[in-house]
Short mmCIF file of C-alpha atoms in Angstrom, two decimals:
data_model
loop_
_atom_site.label_atom_id
_atom_site.label_comp_id
_atom_site.label_asym_id
_atom_site.label_seq_id
_atom_site.Cartn_x
_atom_site.Cartn_y
_atom_site.Cartn_z
CA MET A 1 124.53 93.44 104.19
CA GLU A 2 122.21 90.80 101.77
CA LEU A 3 119.44 92.05 100.06
CA SER A 4 116.66 90.93 102.28
CA ASN A 5 113.01 91.27 100.71
CA PHE A 6 114.39 93.32 97.87
CA CYS A 7 111.46 92.03 95.76
CA ARG A 8 109.01 92.07 98.32
CA LEU A 9 107.01 94.50 96.40
CA LYS A 10 106.98 92.95 92.96
CA CYS A 11 103.08 92.52 93.81
CA SER A 12 102.52 95.73 96.10
CA PRO A 13 99.62 98.08 95.08
CA SER A 14 99.95 100.22 91.78
CA TRP A 15 101.94 103.70 92.14
CA CYS A 16 100.15 106.54 92.76
CA THR A 17 98.87 107.89 89.46
CA GLY A 18 97.94 111.58 90.41
CA PRO A 19 98.46 114.44 92.69
CA ALA A 20 96.31 114.45 96.18
CA CYS A 21 93.51 116.47 95.38
CA ALA A 22 93.49 119.60 97.87
CA MET A 23 90.71 122.53 98.79
CA PRO A 24 91.59 125.60 97.74
CA GLU A 25 92.53 128.14 100.30
CA THR A 26 89.38 129.66 101.39
CA SER A 27 88.86 131.71 104.56
CA PRO A 28 86.58 129.83 107.24
CA CYS A 29 84.50 133.03 107.50
CA ILE A 30 83.31 133.47 104.20
CA LEU A 31 82.69 129.56 104.09
CA CYS A 32 80.63 129.74 107.22
CA VAL A 33 78.40 132.97 105.69
CA ALA A 34 78.16 130.94 102.49
CA ALA A 35 76.73 128.16 104.32
CA CYS A 36 74.38 130.21 106.06
CA LEU A 37 73.14 132.29 102.99
CA PRO A 38 70.65 129.56 101.90
CA VAL A 39 67.96 130.36 104.86
CA TRP A 40 68.01 134.11 103.96
CA PRO A 41 65.30 134.92 102.54
CA PRO A 42 63.05 132.08 103.33
CA SER A 43 63.13 129.20 101.12
CA PRO A 44 59.86 127.75 99.51
CA TYR A 45 60.50 124.66 102.26
CA ILE A 46 59.39 127.11 104.74
CA LEU A 47 56.42 128.18 102.94
CA TRP A 48 55.48 124.60 102.05
CA THR A 49 55.82 123.26 105.79
CA CYS A 50 53.33 126.10 106.55
CA TYR A 51 50.92 125.34 103.76
CA ALA A 52 51.06 121.62 103.14
CA PRO A 53 49.16 120.91 106.47
CA ALA A 54 46.82 123.70 105.90
CA LEU A 55 45.91 122.49 102.77
CA GLN A 56 44.53 119.25 104.73
CA ARG A 57 42.23 121.33 106.32
CA ARG A 58 41.19 123.73 103.27
CA VAL A 59 42.28 126.77 105.14
CA TYR A 60 44.07 128.01 102.20
CA LYS A 61 43.14 127.86 98.48
CA THR A 62 46.41 128.14 97.09
CA LEU A 63 49.89 128.82 97.71
CA ARG A 64 49.59 132.44 96.94
CA ASN A 65 46.49 132.66 98.71
CA ALA A 66 48.76 131.04 101.56
CA VAL A 67 51.36 133.41 101.57
CA VAL A 68 49.09 136.55 101.11
CA THR A 69 47.04 135.64 104.00
CA MET A 70 49.88 134.73 106.00
CA TYR A 71 51.44 137.63 105.76
CA ARG A 72 48.02 139.97 106.34
CA THR A 73 47.77 137.91 109.42
CA GLU A 74 51.07 137.64 110.61
CA GLY A 75 53.44 139.91 109.11
CA PRO A 76 56.97 139.45 107.42
CA LEU A 77 58.21 137.46 110.23
CA VAL A 78 55.80 134.30 109.77
CA PHE A 79 57.96 133.53 107.17
CA TYR A 80 61.18 132.99 109.35
CA LYS A 81 59.98 131.01 112.01
CA GLY A 82 61.79 128.14 110.74
CA LEU A 83 65.04 130.37 110.80
CA ASN A 84 66.64 129.26 114.31
CA PRO A 85 65.76 125.17 113.59
CA THR A 86 67.80 125.89 110.55
CA LEU A 87 70.48 127.78 112.06
CA ILE A 88 70.50 124.93 114.74
CA ALA A 89 71.05 122.30 112.04
CA ILE A 90 73.15 123.95 109.64
CA PHE A 91 75.87 125.17 112.25
CA PRO A 92 76.86 121.76 114.06
CA TYR A 93 77.09 120.48 110.10
CA ALA A 94 79.48 123.31 108.79
CA GLY A 95 81.42 123.10 112.33
CA PHE A 96 81.95 119.26 111.78
CA GLN A 97 82.79 119.74 107.85
CA PHE A 98 85.25 122.77 108.67
CA SER A 99 86.93 120.79 111.30
CA PHE A 100 87.16 117.53 109.41
CA TYR A 101 88.72 119.31 106.52
CA SER A 102 91.23 120.93 109.11
CA SER A 103 92.26 117.79 110.32
CA LEU A 104 92.61 115.79 106.97
CA LYS A 105 94.39 118.76 105.84
CA HIS A 106 97.09 118.64 108.61
CA ALA A 107 97.19 114.93 108.47
CA TYR A 108 97.90 114.88 104.52
CA GLU A 109 100.68 117.66 105.66
CA TRP A 110 101.98 115.30 107.96
CA ALA A 111 102.21 112.48 105.38
CA MET A 112 103.27 114.45 102.42
CA PRO A 113 107.08 115.69 102.71
CA ALA A 114 107.41 118.93 102.35
CA GLU A 115 109.57 119.09 99.49
CA GLY A 116 107.17 116.61 97.62
CA LYS A 117 104.74 119.12 97.42
CA LYS A 118 106.49 121.29 95.35
CA ASN A 119 104.90 121.33 91.91
CA GLY A 120 102.47 119.04 93.12
CA ALA A 121 105.40 116.16 93.30
CA VAL A 122 106.67 114.00 95.51
CA ILE A 123 110.05 113.77 94.61
CA SER A 124 112.54 116.47 96.04
CA PRO A 125 114.56 118.45 93.97
CA ASN A 126 118.17 118.49 95.12
CA LEU A 127 120.85 121.03 93.32
CA GLY A 128 119.35 121.93 90.50
CA LYS A 129 117.72 118.52 89.95
CA SER A 130 114.66 118.95 87.53
CA CYS A 131 111.50 117.41 89.40
CA CYS A 132 109.28 114.97 87.87
CA SER A 133 105.88 116.05 88.44
CA CYS A 134 103.47 114.22 90.25
CA MET A 135 104.85 111.55 91.27
CA ALA A 136 103.43 113.91 91.65
CA MET A 137 102.64 112.64 89.16
CA GLY A 138 102.27 114.09 85.79
CA GLU A 139 104.01 111.93 83.50
CA PRO A 140 107.22 113.97 82.35
CA ARG A 141 107.64 115.04 78.35
CA ARG A 142 108.82 111.88 76.72
CA GLU A 143 110.89 113.98 74.70
CA GLU A 144 113.06 114.75 77.47
CA TYR A 145 114.83 111.68 78.02
CA LYS A 146 118.34 111.15 76.85
CA ILE A 147 117.90 108.33 74.69
CA GLN A 148 119.93 109.72 71.92
CA SER A 149 123.02 107.46 72.90
CA PHE A 150 121.04 104.37 71.70
CA ASP A 151 120.91 103.04 68.68
CA ALA A 152 118.11 103.39 66.37
CA ALA A 153 116.26 99.99 67.46
CA THR A 154 116.57 100.44 71.09
CA GLN A 155 115.31 104.07 70.76
CA GLN A 156 112.36 102.32 68.94
CA LEU A 157 112.20 100.18 71.82
CA LEU A 158 112.13 102.54 74.36
CA LYS A 159 109.72 104.99 72.74
CA THR A 160 107.13 102.10 72.14
CA ALA A 161 107.67 100.77 75.60
CA LEU A 162 106.82 104.35 77.07
CA LYS A 163 103.58 104.66 74.94
CA ASP A 164 102.54 101.34 74.43
CA PRO A 165 104.36 99.02 77.09
CA GLY A 166 101.88 95.97 76.19
CA ALA A 167 103.55 95.91 72.56
CA VAL A 168 107.16 95.07 73.73
CA ASP A 169 108.98 92.75 76.13
CA LEU A 170 109.19 94.53 79.17
CA GLU A 171 111.89 92.75 80.86
CA LYS A 172 114.58 92.92 77.61
CA VAL A 173 113.32 96.95 78.50
CA ALA A 174 114.71 96.80 81.88
CA ASN A 175 117.49 94.92 81.06
CA VAL A 176 118.01 97.74 78.38
CA ILE A 177 118.11 100.74 80.96
CA VAL A 178 120.21 98.86 83.38
CA ASP A 179 122.78 97.75 81.27
CA HIS A 180 122.90 101.47 79.61
CA SER A 181 122.74 102.98 83.03
CA LEU A 182 126.30 101.14 83.90
CA GLN A 183 127.80 102.37 80.89
CA ASP A 184 126.66 105.95 80.82
CA CYS A 185 126.52 108.11 83.91
CA VAL A 186 124.49 110.70 82.29
CA PHE A 187 121.44 108.29 81.38
CA SER A 188 121.62 106.96 84.66
CA LYS A 189 120.97 109.91 86.01
CA GLU A 190 117.57 110.18 83.92
CA ALA A 191 116.72 106.37 84.00
CA GLY A 192 114.69 106.49 87.16
CA ARG A 193 112.59 109.23 85.45
CA MET A 194 111.83 106.72 82.46
CA CYS A 195 111.44 103.84 84.71
CA TYR A 196 108.88 105.59 86.72
CA ALA A 197 107.07 106.63 83.29
CA ILE A 198 107.09 103.16 81.95
CA ILE A 199 105.66 101.54 85.66
CA GLN A 200 102.81 104.02 85.30
CA ALA A 201 101.99 103.24 81.52
CA GLU A 202 102.00 99.46 82.34
CA SER A 203 99.90 100.00 85.62
CA LYS A 204 97.43 102.04 83.61
CA GLN A 205 97.07 99.84 80.50
CA ALA A 206 97.33 96.23 81.96
CA GLY A 207 97.47 96.38 85.99
CA GLN A 208 100.80 94.40 86.04
CA SER A 209 104.34 94.93 86.96
CA VAL A 210 106.35 93.30 84.79
CA PHE A 211 108.81 96.00 84.35
CA ARG A 212 108.85 96.54 87.78
CA ARG A 213 109.78 93.14 88.78
CA GLY A 214 112.35 92.80 85.77
CA LEU A 215 113.66 95.91 86.93
CA LEU A 216 114.01 94.95 90.57
CA ASN A 217 115.73 91.65 89.55
CA ARG A 218 118.47 93.45 87.94
CA LEU A 219 118.74 95.70 90.54
CA GLN A 220 119.45 92.86 93.24
CA GLN A 221 121.93 90.91 90.81
CA GLU A 222 124.05 94.04 90.05
CA TYR A 223 123.93 94.53 93.91
CA GLN A 224 125.08 91.22 95.06
CA ALA A 225 128.30 91.46 92.70
CA ARG A 226 128.70 95.34 93.59
CA GLU A 227 132.46 94.32 94.78
CA GLN A 228 133.36 92.74 92.01
CA LEU A 229 131.45 95.17 89.65
CA ARG A 230 133.66 97.76 91.68
CA ALA A 231 137.17 95.69 90.89
CA ARG A 232 136.25 95.64 87.61
CA SER A 233 134.96 98.96 86.75
CA LEU A 234 134.89 102.01 88.80
CA GLN A 235 133.05 103.93 86.76
CA GLY A 236 130.12 101.27 85.92
CA TRP A 237 130.17 101.07 90.02
CA VAL A 238 129.66 105.01 90.30
CA CYS A 239 127.06 104.68 87.75
CA TYR A 240 125.25 101.91 89.53
CA VAL A 241 125.50 103.71 92.44
CA THR A 242 123.74 106.54 90.92
CA PHE A 243 121.23 104.73 88.97
CA ILE A 244 120.02 102.90 92.48
CA CYS A 245 119.77 106.19 94.14
CA ASN A 246 118.16 107.65 91.14
CA ILE A 247 115.37 104.66 91.35
CA PHE A 248 115.00 105.51 95.01
CA ASP A 249 114.47 109.01 94.38
CA TYR A 250 111.51 108.73 92.00
CA LEU A 251 109.94 105.48 92.70
CA ARG A 252 107.10 105.39 95.34
CA VAL A 253 104.85 102.70 96.76
CA ASN A 254 101.81 104.12 98.13
CA ASN A 255 103.29 107.56 98.43
CA MET A 256 106.26 106.08 100.35
CA PRO A 257 109.81 105.48 99.50
CA MET A 258 110.23 101.82 98.08
CA MET A 259 111.52 100.08 101.90
CA ALA A 260 113.01 97.38 99.82
CA LEU A 261 115.53 99.64 98.59
CA VAL A 262 116.44 101.42 101.53
CA ASN A 263 119.18 99.24 103.05
CA PRO A 264 120.89 98.69 99.50
CA VAL A 265 121.14 102.18 98.99
CA TYR A 266 122.76 102.57 102.41
CA ASP A 267 125.22 99.72 101.70
CA CYS A 268 126.20 101.46 98.49
CA LEU A 269 126.86 104.78 100.48
CA PHE A 270 128.66 102.97 102.83
CA ARG A 271 130.83 101.28 100.54
CA LEU A 272 131.63 104.89 99.30
CA ALA A 273 132.63 106.23 102.58
CA GLN A 274 135.26 103.77 103.26
CA PRO A 275 138.82 104.73 103.04
CA ASP A 276 139.74 103.49 99.83
CA SER A 277 136.95 104.75 98.51
CA LEU A 278 137.44 108.34 99.73
CA SER A 279 140.88 108.43 98.16
CA LYS A 280 139.36 108.34 94.56
CA GLU A 281 137.69 111.79 93.99
CA GLU A 282 135.15 109.85 91.50
CA GLU A 283 133.68 108.10 94.41
CA VAL A 284 133.67 110.90 96.77
CA ASP A 285 131.83 113.02 94.25
CA CYS A 286 129.23 110.02 93.97
CA LEU A 287 128.86 109.89 97.47
CA VAL A 288 128.30 113.67 97.81
CA LEU A 289 125.82 114.03 94.79
CA GLN A 290 123.45 111.25 96.05
CA LEU A 291 123.42 112.24 99.75
CA HIS A 292 121.99 115.63 98.20
CA ARG A 293 119.77 113.51 96.08
CA VAL A 294 118.53 111.19 98.69
CA GLY A 295 120.05 111.74 102.20
CA GLU A 296 117.27 113.60 103.65
CA GLN A 297 114.55 110.59 102.38
CA LEU A 298 117.22 107.73 103.66
CA GLU A 299 117.56 109.75 107.20
CA LYS A 300 113.89 109.78 107.70
CA MET A 301 113.31 106.09 106.53
CA ASN A 302 116.46 105.15 109.15
CA GLY A 303 118.14 107.49 111.06
CA GLN A 304 120.43 105.21 112.67
CA ARG A 305 122.42 104.04 109.66
CA MET A 306 122.71 107.74 108.42
CA ASP A 307 124.51 108.82 111.76
CA GLU A 308 126.68 105.63 111.26
CA LEU A 309 127.45 106.90 107.69
CA PHE A 310 128.07 110.27 108.69
CA VAL A 311 130.64 108.83 111.57
CA LEU A 312 132.39 107.35 108.72
CA ILE A 313 132.64 110.62 106.86
CA ARG A 314 133.47 112.75 109.79
CA ASP A 315 136.26 110.17 110.47
CA GLY A 316 137.36 110.00 106.65
CA PHE A 317 137.81 114.06 106.84
CA LEU A 318 139.27 114.00 110.26
CA LEU A 319 141.88 111.40 109.07
CA PRO A 320 142.85 111.93 105.67
CA ALA A 321 145.34 109.10 104.33
CA GLY A 322 145.64 110.45 100.95
CA LEU A 323 142.70 112.67 101.07
CA SER A 324 142.83 115.01 98.19
CA SER A 325 141.82 118.90 98.58
CA LEU A 326 138.91 118.40 96.58
CA ALA A 327 137.63 115.66 98.29
CA GLN A 328 138.05 116.92 101.89
CA LEU A 329 136.30 120.03 100.60
CA LEU A 330 133.07 117.81 99.26
CA LEU A 331 132.83 115.76 102.57
CA LEU A 332 133.09 119.22 104.52
CA GLU A 333 130.32 120.40 102.31
CA ILE A 334 128.10 117.52 102.68
CA ILE A 335 128.86 117.36 106.78
CA GLU A 336 127.58 121.07 106.73
CA PHE A 337 124.61 120.30 104.44
CA ARG A 338 123.30 117.75 107.07
CA ALA A 339 123.88 119.60 109.99
CA ALA A 340 121.94 122.33 108.31
CA GLY A 341 118.81 120.27 108.01
CA TRP A 342 119.75 119.39 104.75
CA LYS A 343 119.63 123.01 103.39
CA THR A 344 122.46 124.84 101.98
CA THR A 345 122.73 128.22 102.97
CA PRO A 346 123.34 130.96 100.34
CA ALA A 347 126.74 131.66 102.01
CA ALA A 348 127.70 128.06 102.21
CA HIS A 349 126.91 127.55 98.62
CA LYS A 350 128.74 130.62 97.53
CA TYR A 351 131.82 129.63 99.38
CA TYR A 352 131.90 125.92 98.48
CA TYR A 353 130.84 125.86 94.91
CA SER A 354 132.83 128.83 94.08
CA GLU A 355 136.16 126.98 95.68
CA VAL A 356 134.68 123.73 93.72
CA SER A 357 134.71 125.72 90.31
CA ASP A 358 138.09 127.41 90.99
#
């Protein structure tokens, strides 16, 4: 499938820069009591409503005289004559407040994926993957990025892009990251986090998206030449799939995955599920790892294509033609993983991963 609308988001709104604020969990009874406390004991407002009209008729000389006289003539209950209308006014207000809060909280829980709320993040952790906070979005510590494999000049370029993106050529930075991701599978797993941080820094500093535009352009170019890339270098192809899935996992637009990347990611995974790819353990391993990483998100975006993908995986498992024992084990594990709701039971984890380690 050609990459339609791949760069549609070049001028889309800036990324979310902070976690959604949530009120602390509080007992409604406590809040209700707190809302009613201001009416007991009587507020000065009640006294003033009695004193002000009388002041015009010179009934009371001073406020103190009004309090004493009212107490002597009508008793202590006179100070609470305004209690009933006050309660009548407060209770509907408090009820609407709690009702709106509850509705908004349910809407937030519906809109925000459950996995994205862990540690305030919108990125799901999968199989020990370290989560970047907040995308949810707290900026990860820069020293955690694995840029030691770059030469000194490139390391300085990336560090500057992270701190002061306006001081460097961001299109060059995008090309450097993509080129290195296609050569280094370890870095390709980290690159999405770095790209997110640069996009955030550029958006805060200048409100632009030069880096994101350059990144999407390069992803599109490599996507269109994916068959040539696979034929030229199997490692480069695996690195590219890892990289684009990493980008899809980390980057968000309006707190949602980038729609422009859904079909390209699916197409890459479909290619990995073809019989000639299933005969190569490197591609099977890549397929399974990326489904662990973004499978649940992809299914939410397009469940029909996920069904079609798992038909290919099932057929590849049931009709092995040169399929290694490790490849069969990995395919069976991912089939069970999806069937269990994209979760691994302790028993399944112990079985599969003990077999893999053996």
